[in-house]
Amino acid sequence: MYYFRKNKENLEKYSISFNKKQVEKLKEDIILNCSFIEHKTCRSDYDPLFLNDKIIKDYFKTKVGEKEYFEETRNVYLHEYNEYESPYLVHLITRLLSGEAKALYEILNYDTSSFISIDEQIRLTNLELSSVDITDIEKKKEKLEQLENLLKSKELNEKQKSVEEYYQKLLKLLKFTLVDTILISDLERVEKFSGIDLDSRQVEDNKGVSKTLKKK
């Protein structure tokens, strides 16, 4: 995998390497320690359908009754489980491990400050609750239920950690080796000389901003 970086008038080419087992282990640690955990419950005579992008833990079911159909009687169960919503960084690491170069540029520009903490969600929901007209009972109930769920989620997530420290660990696992450097003006001269429009490359400038290098 290669990484291109624009440094003033030069275009630098780096070879990127990393230990796949270490990165995979870090990915699992992020899922376990940084995911937002939400407790889910539902009553049904069918097992819940879990999507592939959802991580489910601590699942169990308890029989709570029966449901009669014309052709059969089925047991009804209370299904309970914890659903883990992983940070977007997990998705980027998966793409990186599959060899997708573009994921590397997204990782290097990943913003760990964009996550809204559970405390901030509680504060905002409480403000929304206060702003609801006192005569709108249904809306009040809805916001109270949201606030109650958030308070439960806070307790469930009290041991979860910020993704920031794991993000820094990931950056340290990436080894950048400078392979070659070329003047951007020379690259443009080759294009003019050959009459071939070389493919655009995703690069980062010396300020760490990812963009596409447009060649003329």
CSV table of C-alpha atoms in Angstrom, one decimal:
chain,number,residue,atom,x,y,z
A,1,MET,CA,0.0,0.0,0.0
A,2,TYR,CA,1.3,3.5,-0.9
A,3,TYR,CA,0.6,6.9,0.5
A,4,PHE,CA,1.3,10.2,-1.4
A,5,ARG,CA,2.0,13.4,0.4
A,6,LYS,CA,2.4,16.9,-1.1
A,7,ASN,CA,5.2,18.7,0.6
A,8,LYS,CA,5.6,22.2,-0.9
A,9,GLU,CA,6.6,21.6,-4.5
A,10,ASN,CA,7.3,17.9,-4.1
A,11,LEU,CA,5.2,14.8,-4.2
A,12,GLU,CA,6.4,12.2,-1.7
A,13,LYS,CA,5.6,8.5,-2.1
A,14,TYR,CA,5.6,6.4,1.1
A,15,SER,CA,5.3,2.6,1.5
A,16,ILE,CA,2.9,1.8,4.3
A,17,SER,CA,3.3,-1.4,6.4
A,18,PHE,CA,1.7,-2.6,9.6
A,19,ASN,CA,1.4,-5.8,11.6
A,20,LYS,CA,-2.1,-7.1,10.7
A,21,LYS,CA,-2.5,-9.1,13.9
A,22,GLN,CA,-1.8,-6.1,16.0
A,23,VAL,CA,-4.2,-3.9,14.1
A,24,GLU,CA,-6.9,-6.6,14.2
A,25,LYS,CA,-6.4,-6.9,18.0
A,26,LEU,CA,-6.7,-3.1,18.3
A,27,LYS,CA,-9.9,-3.2,16.3
A,28,GLU,CA,-11.4,-5.7,18.7
A,29,ASP,CA,-10.3,-3.6,21.7
A,30,ILE,CA,-12.1,-0.6,20.2
A,31,ILE,CA,-15.3,-2.6,19.7
A,32,LEU,CA,-15.2,-3.8,23.3
A,33,ASN,CA,-14.1,-0.6,25.0
A,34,CYS,CA,-15.3,2.2,22.9
A,35,SER,CA,-18.7,1.1,21.4
A,36,PHE,CA,-21.9,2.7,22.6
A,37,ILE,CA,-23.9,0.0,24.4
A,38,GLU,CA,-27.7,0.0,24.2
A,39,HIS,CA,-29.8,-2.5,26.1
A,40,LYS,CA,-32.7,-3.8,23.9
A,41,THR,CA,-35.8,-5.7,24.8
A,42,CYS,CA,-38.7,-7.0,22.7
A,43,ARG,CA,-41.5,-9.5,23.0
A,44,SER,CA,-42.1,-11.8,20.1
A,45,ASP,CA,-42.8,-15.4,19.0
A,46,TYR,CA,-40.0,-15.1,16.6
A,47,ASP,CA,-36.3,-14.6,17.3
A,48,PRO,CA,-35.0,-11.1,16.5
A,49,LEU,CA,-33.2,-10.5,13.2
A,50,PHE,CA,-29.7,-9.2,13.8
A,51,LEU,CA,-28.0,-7.3,11.0
A,52,ASN,CA,-24.4,-8.2,10.1
A,53,ASP,CA,-23.1,-4.7,11.0
A,54,LYS,CA,-24.5,-5.0,14.5
A,55,ILE,CA,-22.5,-6.5,17.4
A,56,ILE,CA,-24.8,-8.4,19.8
A,57,LYS,CA,-23.7,-9.5,23.3
A,58,ASP,CA,-25.4,-10.9,26.4
A,59,TYR,CA,-28.4,-12.2,24.6
A,60,PHE,CA,-31.0,-14.4,26.4
A,61,LYS,CA,-34.7,-15.0,26.1
A,62,THR,CA,-37.4,-15.9,28.6
A,63,LYS,CA,-40.8,-17.5,27.8
A,64,VAL,CA,-43.6,-15.0,28.8
A,65,GLY,CA,-46.6,-16.5,27.1
A,66,GLU,CA,-48.2,-18.0,24.0
A,67,LYS,CA,-49.7,-16.7,20.8
A,68,GLU,CA,-52.4,-18.6,18.9
A,69,TYR,CA,-52.6,-18.7,15.2
A,70,PHE,CA,-55.1,-20.4,13.0
A,71,GLU,CA,-52.7,-23.3,12.2
A,72,GLU,CA,-50.6,-23.3,15.4
A,73,THR,CA,-49.8,-22.0,18.8
A,74,ARG,CA,-46.3,-20.4,19.3
A,75,ASN,CA,-44.4,-19.6,22.4
A,76,VAL,CA,-43.8,-15.8,23.1
A,77,TYR,CA,-40.4,-14.8,24.5
A,78,LEU,CA,-39.0,-11.7,26.0
A,79,HIS,CA,-35.7,-11.2,24.1
A,80,GLU,CA,-33.0,-9.1,25.9
A,81,TYR,CA,-29.6,-8.2,24.6
A,82,ASN,CA,-26.9,-5.5,24.4
A,83,GLU,CA,-26.3,-3.9,21.1
A,84,TYR,CA,-22.8,-2.4,20.5
A,85,GLU,CA,-22.6,0.5,18.1
A,86,SER,CA,-18.9,0.8,17.1
A,87,PRO,CA,-17.1,4.0,16.3
A,88,TYR,CA,-16.7,4.7,12.6
A,89,LEU,CA,-12.9,4.1,13.1
A,90,VAL,CA,-13.7,0.3,13.3
A,91,HIS,CA,-15.2,0.5,9.8
A,92,LEU,CA,-12.1,2.3,8.5
A,93,ILE,CA,-9.8,-0.3,10.1
A,94,THR,CA,-11.7,-3.1,8.4
A,95,ARG,CA,-11.2,-1.3,5.0
A,96,LEU,CA,-7.5,-0.8,5.8
A,97,LEU,CA,-7.0,-4.5,6.6
A,98,SER,CA,-8.6,-5.4,3.3
A,99,GLY,CA,-6.0,-3.3,1.5
A,100,GLU,CA,-8.1,-0.2,0.6
A,101,ALA,CA,-5.7,2.7,0.2
A,102,LYS,CA,-8.4,5.4,0.5
A,103,ALA,CA,-9.2,4.2,4.0
A,104,LEU,CA,-5.7,5.3,5.1
A,105,TYR,CA,-6.4,8.9,4.1
A,106,GLU,CA,-9.7,8.8,6.0
A,107,ILE,CA,-7.9,7.4,9.1
A,108,LEU,CA,-5.3,10.1,9.0
A,109,ASN,CA,-8.0,12.7,8.9
A,110,TYR,CA,-10.3,11.0,11.4
A,111,ASP,CA,-11.9,13.5,13.8
A,112,THR,CA,-12.2,12.0,17.3
A,113,SER,CA,-13.9,15.1,18.6
A,114,SER,CA,-17.1,14.7,16.5
A,115,PHE,CA,-18.5,12.1,19.0
A,116,ILE,CA,-21.4,13.5,21.2
A,117,SER,CA,-20.9,12.2,24.8
A,118,ILE,CA,-23.8,10.6,26.7
A,119,ASP,CA,-23.7,13.5,29.2
A,120,GLU,CA,-24.2,16.0,26.4
A,121,GLN,CA,-27.1,13.9,24.9
A,122,ILE,CA,-28.7,13.9,28.4
A,123,ARG,CA,-28.3,17.7,28.7
A,124,LEU,CA,-29.8,18.4,25.2
A,125,THR,CA,-32.7,16.0,25.8
A,126,ASN,CA,-33.4,17.6,29.2
A,127,LEU,CA,-33.5,21.1,27.5
A,128,GLU,CA,-35.9,19.7,24.9
A,129,LEU,CA,-38.1,18.3,27.6
A,130,SER,CA,-38.1,21.7,29.3
A,131,SER,CA,-39.1,23.5,26.1
A,132,VAL,CA,-42.1,21.2,25.4
A,133,ASP,CA,-45.5,22.9,26.1
A,134,ILE,CA,-46.9,21.7,29.5
A,135,THR,CA,-50.2,20.9,27.8
A,136,ASP,CA,-48.5,18.5,25.3
A,137,ILE,CA,-48.7,15.5,27.5
A,138,GLU,CA,-47.7,13.0,24.8
A,139,LYS,CA,-44.7,14.9,23.8
A,140,LYS,CA,-43.7,15.2,27.5
A,141,LYS,CA,-44.0,11.5,27.9
A,142,GLU,CA,-41.9,10.9,24.8
A,143,LYS,CA,-39.1,13.1,26.0
A,144,LEU,CA,-39.2,11.7,29.5
A,145,GLU,CA,-38.9,8.2,28.0
A,146,GLN,CA,-35.9,9.3,25.9
A,147,LEU,CA,-34.3,10.8,29.0
A,148,GLU,CA,-34.9,7.7,31.0
A,149,ASN,CA,-33.3,5.5,28.3
A,150,LEU,CA,-30.3,7.8,28.1
A,151,LEU,CA,-29.8,7.7,31.9
A,152,LYS,CA,-29.9,3.9,31.7
A,153,SER,CA,-27.4,4.0,28.8
A,154,LYS,CA,-25.1,6.2,30.8
A,155,GLU,CA,-25.0,3.5,33.6
A,156,LEU,CA,-24.5,0.8,31.0
A,157,ASN,CA,-21.6,2.7,29.3
A,158,GLU,CA,-19.9,4.1,32.4
A,159,LYS,CA,-16.8,1.9,31.8
A,160,GLN,CA,-16.6,2.7,28.1
A,161,LYS,CA,-13.5,4.7,27.0
A,162,SER,CA,-12.8,7.5,24.5
A,163,VAL,CA,-11.7,6.3,21.1
A,164,GLU,CA,-8.9,9.0,21.1
A,165,GLU,CA,-6.3,6.8,22.9
A,166,TYR,CA,-7.0,3.9,20.6
A,167,TYR,CA,-6.8,6.1,17.6
A,168,GLN,CA,-3.3,7.3,18.7
A,169,LYS,CA,-2.3,3.6,19.2
A,170,LEU,CA,-3.4,2.9,15.6
A,171,LEU,CA,-1.3,5.7,14.2
A,172,LYS,CA,1.8,4.3,16.0
A,173,LEU,CA,1.2,0.9,14.4
A,174,LEU,CA,1.4,2.4,10.9
A,175,LYS,CA,5.0,2.5,9.5
A,176,PHE,CA,5.7,5.1,6.8
A,177,THR,CA,8.8,4.5,4.7
A,178,LEU,CA,9.7,7.2,2.1
A,179,VAL,CA,10.2,5.5,-1.2
A,180,ASP,CA,10.7,8.3,-3.6
A,181,THR,CA,10.2,12.1,-4.2
A,182,ILE,CA,9.3,13.9,-7.4
A,183,LEU,CA,8.8,17.5,-8.3
A,184,ILE,CA,5.2,18.2,-9.2
A,185,SER,CA,6.3,20.3,-12.1
A,186,ASP,CA,8.3,17.4,-13.4
A,187,LEU,CA,5.2,15.2,-13.2
A,188,GLU,CA,3.3,17.7,-15.2
A,189,ARG,CA,6.1,17.9,-17.8
A,190,VAL,CA,5.9,14.1,-18.3
A,191,GLU,CA,2.2,14.4,-18.9
A,192,LYS,CA,2.7,17.1,-21.6
A,193,PHE,CA,5.6,15.2,-23.1
A,194,SER,CA,3.8,11.9,-23.3
A,195,GLY,CA,0.3,13.3,-24.0
A,196,ILE,CA,-1.0,11.0,-21.3
A,197,ASP,CA,-3.2,12.3,-18.5
A,198,LEU,CA,-1.9,10.4,-15.5
A,199,ASP,CA,-4.5,9.2,-13.0
A,200,SER,CA,-5.2,11.6,-10.1
A,201,ARG,CA,-3.8,10.5,-6.8
A,202,GLN,CA,-5.3,11.0,-3.3
A,203,VAL,CA,-2.6,13.0,-1.4
A,204,GLU,CA,-2.2,15.0,1.8
A,205,ASP,CA,-0.6,18.3,1.8
A,206,ASN,CA,2.0,19.4,4.4
A,207,LYS,CA,-0.8,20.6,6.7
A,208,GLY,CA,-2.3,17.1,6.9
A,209,VAL,CA,-5.3,17.9,4.7
A,210,SER,CA,-6.4,15.1,2.4
A,211,LYS,CA,-7.3,16.0,-1.2
A,212,THR,CA,-7.1,14.9,-4.8
A,213,LEU,CA,-4.0,16.0,-6.7
A,214,LYS,CA,-5.3,17.4,-10.0
A,215,LYS,CA,-2.8,17.0,-12.8
A,216,LYS,CA,-3.0,19.2,-15.9
